[in-house]
Short mmCIF file of C-alpha atoms and ligand atoms in Angstrom, two decimals:
data_model
loop_
_atom_site.label_atom_id
_atom_site.label_comp_id
_atom_site.label_asym_id
_atom_site.label_seq_id
_atom_site.Cartn_x
_atom_site.Cartn_y
_atom_site.Cartn_z
CA MET A 32 -115.88 211.96 273.40
CA ASN A 33 -115.04 212.01 277.04
CA GLY A 34 -116.84 214.37 279.18
CA SER A 35 -114.33 214.73 281.99
CA ARG A 36 -111.17 216.96 282.00
CA ALA A 37 -108.04 215.48 280.42
CA ARG A 38 -105.43 214.49 283.09
CA ILE A 39 -101.75 214.81 282.26
CA ALA A 40 -99.22 212.39 283.97
CA PRO A 41 -95.65 213.35 283.17
CA SER A 42 -93.38 210.16 283.24
CA ILE A 43 -90.22 210.82 285.15
CA LEU A 44 -88.54 208.16 283.00
CA SER A 45 -87.52 211.00 280.79
CA ALA A 46 -86.65 213.50 283.62
CA ASP A 47 -83.17 214.64 284.51
CA PHE A 48 -82.48 212.47 287.59
CA ALA A 49 -79.66 214.90 288.72
CA ARG A 50 -82.50 217.38 289.41
CA LEU A 51 -85.51 215.30 290.03
CA SER A 52 -87.17 217.45 292.64
CA ASP A 53 -86.87 220.48 290.31
CA GLU A 54 -88.33 218.44 287.52
CA ILE A 55 -91.30 217.44 289.72
CA ALA A 56 -91.79 221.06 290.78
CA ARG A 57 -91.93 222.01 287.14
CA CYS A 58 -94.59 219.43 286.57
CA GLU A 59 -96.58 220.86 289.52
CA SER A 60 -96.26 224.44 288.29
CA GLY A 61 -97.43 223.21 284.79
CA GLY A 62 -100.61 221.81 286.24
CA ALA A 63 -99.79 218.07 286.06
CA ASP A 64 -102.50 215.82 287.53
CA LEU A 65 -100.25 212.81 288.42
CA ILE A 66 -96.70 211.72 288.35
CA HIS A 67 -96.13 208.53 286.39
CA ILE A 68 -93.39 206.28 287.61
CA ASP A 69 -92.23 203.48 285.35
CA VAL A 70 -90.92 200.44 287.30
CA MET A 71 -89.04 198.04 284.87
CA ASP A 72 -87.30 194.81 286.03
CA GLY A 73 -85.17 193.87 282.90
CA CYS A 74 -87.29 190.80 282.65
CA PHE A 75 -90.92 191.67 281.66
CA VAL A 76 -89.23 194.37 279.65
CA PRO A 77 -85.61 194.68 278.47
CA ASN A 78 -84.91 197.85 280.44
CA LEU A 79 -84.22 198.29 284.14
CA THR A 80 -85.25 201.33 286.02
CA PHE A 81 -86.11 202.04 289.69
CA GLY A 82 -88.14 200.82 292.70
CA THR A 83 -89.05 201.67 296.28
CA LYS A 84 -86.41 204.27 296.93
CA VAL A 85 -87.41 206.47 294.03
CA ILE A 86 -91.01 206.16 294.84
CA GLU A 87 -90.37 207.25 298.43
CA THR A 88 -88.19 210.08 297.24
CA VAL A 89 -90.80 211.44 294.76
CA ARG A 90 -93.48 211.08 297.57
CA ARG A 91 -91.41 213.33 299.70
CA VAL A 92 -91.21 216.11 297.18
CA THR A 93 -94.85 216.27 295.96
CA ASP A 94 -98.37 215.90 296.98
CA LEU A 95 -99.55 214.95 293.46
CA PRO A 96 -100.82 211.21 293.17
CA LEU A 97 -98.16 208.87 292.14
CA ASP A 98 -99.20 206.64 289.20
CA VAL A 99 -96.84 203.65 289.48
CA HIS A 100 -96.65 201.53 286.41
CA LEU A 101 -95.26 198.02 287.09
CA MET A 102 -93.51 196.56 284.06
CA VAL A 103 -92.33 193.52 286.04
CA VAL A 104 -92.98 189.83 286.46
CA GLN A 105 -94.64 188.77 289.70
CA PRO A 106 -95.79 192.29 290.48
CA GLU A 107 -97.34 191.21 293.77
CA LYS A 108 -93.84 191.01 295.28
CA TYR A 109 -93.70 194.75 295.27
CA PHE A 110 -97.30 195.72 296.31
CA ASP A 111 -96.61 196.23 300.04
CA ASP A 112 -93.27 198.15 299.63
CA PHE A 113 -94.68 200.42 296.95
CA ALA A 114 -97.81 201.17 298.83
CA ARG A 115 -95.76 201.97 301.99
CA ALA A 116 -93.50 204.09 299.84
CA GLY A 117 -96.43 206.29 298.89
CA ALA A 118 -97.84 205.03 295.63
CA SER A 119 -101.34 206.26 295.00
CA GLY A 120 -102.06 203.73 292.21
CA LEU A 121 -100.49 200.52 291.16
CA THR A 122 -100.87 199.36 287.55
CA ILE A 123 -99.98 195.81 286.63
CA HIS A 124 -99.72 194.15 283.22
CA VAL A 125 -102.16 191.46 282.49
CA GLU A 126 -99.52 189.61 280.71
CA ALA A 127 -97.61 189.21 284.07
CA ALA A 128 -100.77 188.73 286.22
CA PRO A 129 -102.32 185.23 286.02
CA HIS A 130 -104.41 185.91 289.12
CA LEU A 131 -105.51 189.38 288.01
CA HIS A 132 -108.61 189.58 290.08
CA ARG A 133 -106.89 188.69 293.30
CA GLN A 134 -104.03 191.02 292.52
CA LEU A 135 -106.32 193.85 291.78
CA TYR A 136 -108.12 193.36 295.15
CA ARG A 137 -104.84 193.10 297.07
CA ILE A 138 -103.86 196.48 295.52
CA LYS A 139 -107.24 197.97 296.81
CA GLU A 140 -106.76 196.46 300.24
CA LEU A 141 -103.43 198.41 300.48
CA GLY A 142 -105.34 201.56 299.84
CA CYS A 143 -104.24 202.11 296.22
CA GLN A 144 -105.98 202.57 293.03
CA ALA A 145 -105.94 199.28 291.07
CA GLY A 146 -104.95 199.38 287.46
CA ALA A 147 -104.50 196.89 284.61
CA ALA A 148 -102.23 197.52 281.57
CA LEU A 149 -102.39 195.92 278.23
CA ASN A 150 -99.50 195.72 275.77
CA PRO A 151 -100.38 196.63 272.21
CA ALA A 152 -100.72 193.04 271.17
CA THR A 153 -102.89 191.98 274.08
CA PRO A 154 -106.56 191.75 273.44
CA LEU A 155 -109.10 193.75 275.46
CA GLU A 156 -110.92 190.67 276.35
CA THR A 157 -108.21 189.69 278.81
CA VAL A 158 -109.60 192.38 281.19
CA GLY A 159 -113.36 191.86 280.28
CA GLU A 160 -114.15 189.87 283.26
CA VAL A 161 -112.70 192.46 285.71
CA ALA A 162 -113.75 195.61 283.94
CA GLY A 163 -116.09 196.49 286.75
CA ASP A 164 -113.28 196.02 289.33
CA LEU A 165 -110.74 198.40 287.73
CA ASP A 166 -109.89 201.95 288.95
CA LEU A 167 -107.79 202.37 285.87
CA LEU A 168 -107.25 200.73 282.50
CA LEU A 169 -103.96 201.40 280.67
CA VAL A 170 -103.89 200.85 277.02
CA MET A 171 -100.21 200.97 275.93
CA THR A 172 -99.63 202.91 272.80
CA VAL A 173 -96.06 201.57 272.47
CA ASN A 174 -94.47 198.41 273.37
CA PRO A 175 -93.29 199.07 276.93
CA GLY A 176 -89.66 199.41 277.93
CA TYR A 177 -88.47 202.77 276.71
CA GLY A 178 -89.39 206.42 276.55
CA GLY A 179 -89.40 208.32 273.31
CA GLN A 180 -90.85 205.67 271.03
CA SER A 181 -93.32 206.34 268.28
CA PHE A 182 -97.05 206.13 268.94
CA ILE A 183 -98.71 203.07 267.33
CA GLY A 184 -101.73 204.47 265.45
CA THR A 185 -103.69 201.30 265.22
CA MET A 186 -104.26 201.67 269.03
CA ILE A 187 -106.86 204.34 268.46
CA ASP A 188 -109.41 201.82 267.70
CA LYS A 189 -108.43 199.72 270.73
CA ILE A 190 -108.93 202.88 272.88
CA ARG A 191 -112.34 203.35 271.40
CA ARG A 192 -113.34 199.70 272.13
CA ALA A 193 -111.81 200.02 275.56
CA LYS A 194 -114.02 203.02 276.37
CA ALA A 195 -117.04 201.07 275.19
CA MET A 196 -116.11 198.03 277.22
CA LEU A 197 -115.71 200.27 280.42
CA GLU A 198 -119.09 201.90 279.72
CA ALA A 199 -120.83 198.52 279.15
CA ALA A 200 -119.47 197.33 282.52
CA ARG A 201 -120.70 200.78 284.07
CA SER A 202 -117.14 201.19 285.19
CA SER A 203 -115.84 204.59 286.30
CA ALA A 204 -112.32 203.56 285.68
CA ALA A 205 -109.84 206.02 284.23
CA LEU A 206 -108.76 205.13 280.68
CA GLU A 207 -105.02 205.95 280.44
CA VAL A 208 -102.75 205.84 277.42
CA ASP A 209 -98.93 205.57 277.42
CA GLY A 210 -96.27 205.84 274.89
CA GLY A 211 -95.68 208.40 272.18
CA ILE A 212 -98.19 210.85 273.59
CA ALA A 213 -97.38 214.27 272.20
CA ARG A 214 -99.11 217.35 270.63
CA ASP A 215 -99.79 215.43 267.42
CA THR A 216 -101.19 212.25 269.06
CA ILE A 217 -103.08 213.32 272.19
CA ALA A 218 -106.25 214.64 270.56
CA SER A 219 -107.05 211.47 268.64
CA CYS A 220 -106.64 209.45 271.84
CA TRP A 221 -108.94 211.88 273.73
CA ILE A 222 -111.64 211.74 271.03
CA ALA A 223 -111.37 207.93 271.13
CA GLY A 224 -112.16 208.06 274.84
CA ALA A 225 -108.93 208.25 276.81
CA ASP A 226 -108.90 210.63 279.72
CA THR A 227 -105.44 210.15 281.25
CA PHE A 228 -102.31 210.78 279.26
CA VAL A 229 -98.83 209.72 280.22
CA ALA A 230 -96.15 211.86 278.54
CA GLY A 231 -92.35 211.45 279.14
CA ASN A 232 -90.41 212.78 276.18
CA ALA A 233 -93.20 215.16 275.18
CA VAL A 234 -92.92 217.08 278.47
CA PHE A 235 -89.31 216.66 279.56
CA SER A 236 -87.66 217.33 276.17
CA ALA A 237 -89.97 220.24 275.45
CA HIS A 238 -88.45 223.62 275.29
CA ASP A 239 -90.66 224.66 278.33
CA PRO A 240 -91.95 221.64 280.18
CA VAL A 241 -94.10 223.79 282.33
CA SER A 242 -96.07 225.17 279.46
CA GLU A 243 -96.08 221.95 277.60
CA ILE A 244 -98.33 220.19 279.99
CA GLY A 245 -101.00 222.93 279.30
CA GLU A 246 -100.29 222.53 275.62
CA LEU A 247 -101.06 218.91 275.81
CA ARG A 248 -104.16 219.45 277.75
CA GLY A 249 -105.25 222.17 275.38
CA ARG A 250 -105.09 219.70 272.47
CA CYS A 251 -107.99 217.88 274.11
CA GLY A 252 -110.11 220.89 273.68
CA VAL A 253 -110.10 221.72 277.37
CA SER A 254 -108.82 225.10 278.62
CA VAL A 255 -106.21 225.00 281.32
C1 DX5 B 57 -92.74 203.05 278.34
C2 DX5 B 57 -93.26 203.71 279.59
C3 DX5 B 57 -93.75 205.07 279.45
C4 DX5 B 57 -92.63 206.03 278.97
C5 DX5 B 57 -93.41 206.92 277.94
O1 DX5 B 57 -92.66 201.71 278.43
O2 DX5 B 57 -94.28 202.90 280.17
O3 DX5 B 57 -94.39 205.56 280.55
O4 DX5 B 57 -92.12 206.87 279.97
O5 DX5 B 57 -92.54 207.74 277.44
P1 DX5 B 57 -92.92 208.57 276.05
O6 DX5 B 57 -93.96 209.50 276.47
O7 DX5 B 57 -91.58 209.33 275.84
O8 DX5 B 57 -93.33 207.64 274.96
ZN1 ZN B 58 -95.48 203.92 281.81
#
């Protein structure tokens, strides 16, 4: 099991955009560790979301780190703008990153944490050669594109293998999971080795989003 504290990253994809700053304030009061921002281009994934303007807006209303998940083709086109807008980390999909090593180092050059994401069907081996270069490894636990999907249970074994791969590379990268993370799925991910948990629907559709963040962290056996 992971020794560190579980980090909760609410995904604003499921927030009420008419009251975005209130939603982020609720995440802060609940003890969120990061704010997860899902950028989708309608090409890498079928859905279309937001870009620089929203990152800038969120940056203005919180001091929490902004964990930006790029579900886009040619992600490098956005690195400079997103870094300037206030992203703390940029996570790119290996399926859309043929020059992954160069792209990760460009993200670092811009002062951001460099992350690589894997779709459920993408083998872990695709990041094996850069495991020691990562600041974050994101194992998707749904097929990306939408909030509110069901957790894919077979990803637990992949999380376990991802943790072992990072340890073998002596990497201190965060191991993040994203998709269908809720009260009934988070503990098994934590036990498998994940330490950073994206939660959209589970937080923002909760009766009380503020206390839900602590509820989720509490399922990892860590007091809030
Ligand atoms: C899905 C996104 C997720 C999404 C998760 O493609 O990457 O970050 O917001 O939503 P939930 O937690 O509702 O599955
Ligand atoms: Zn995401």
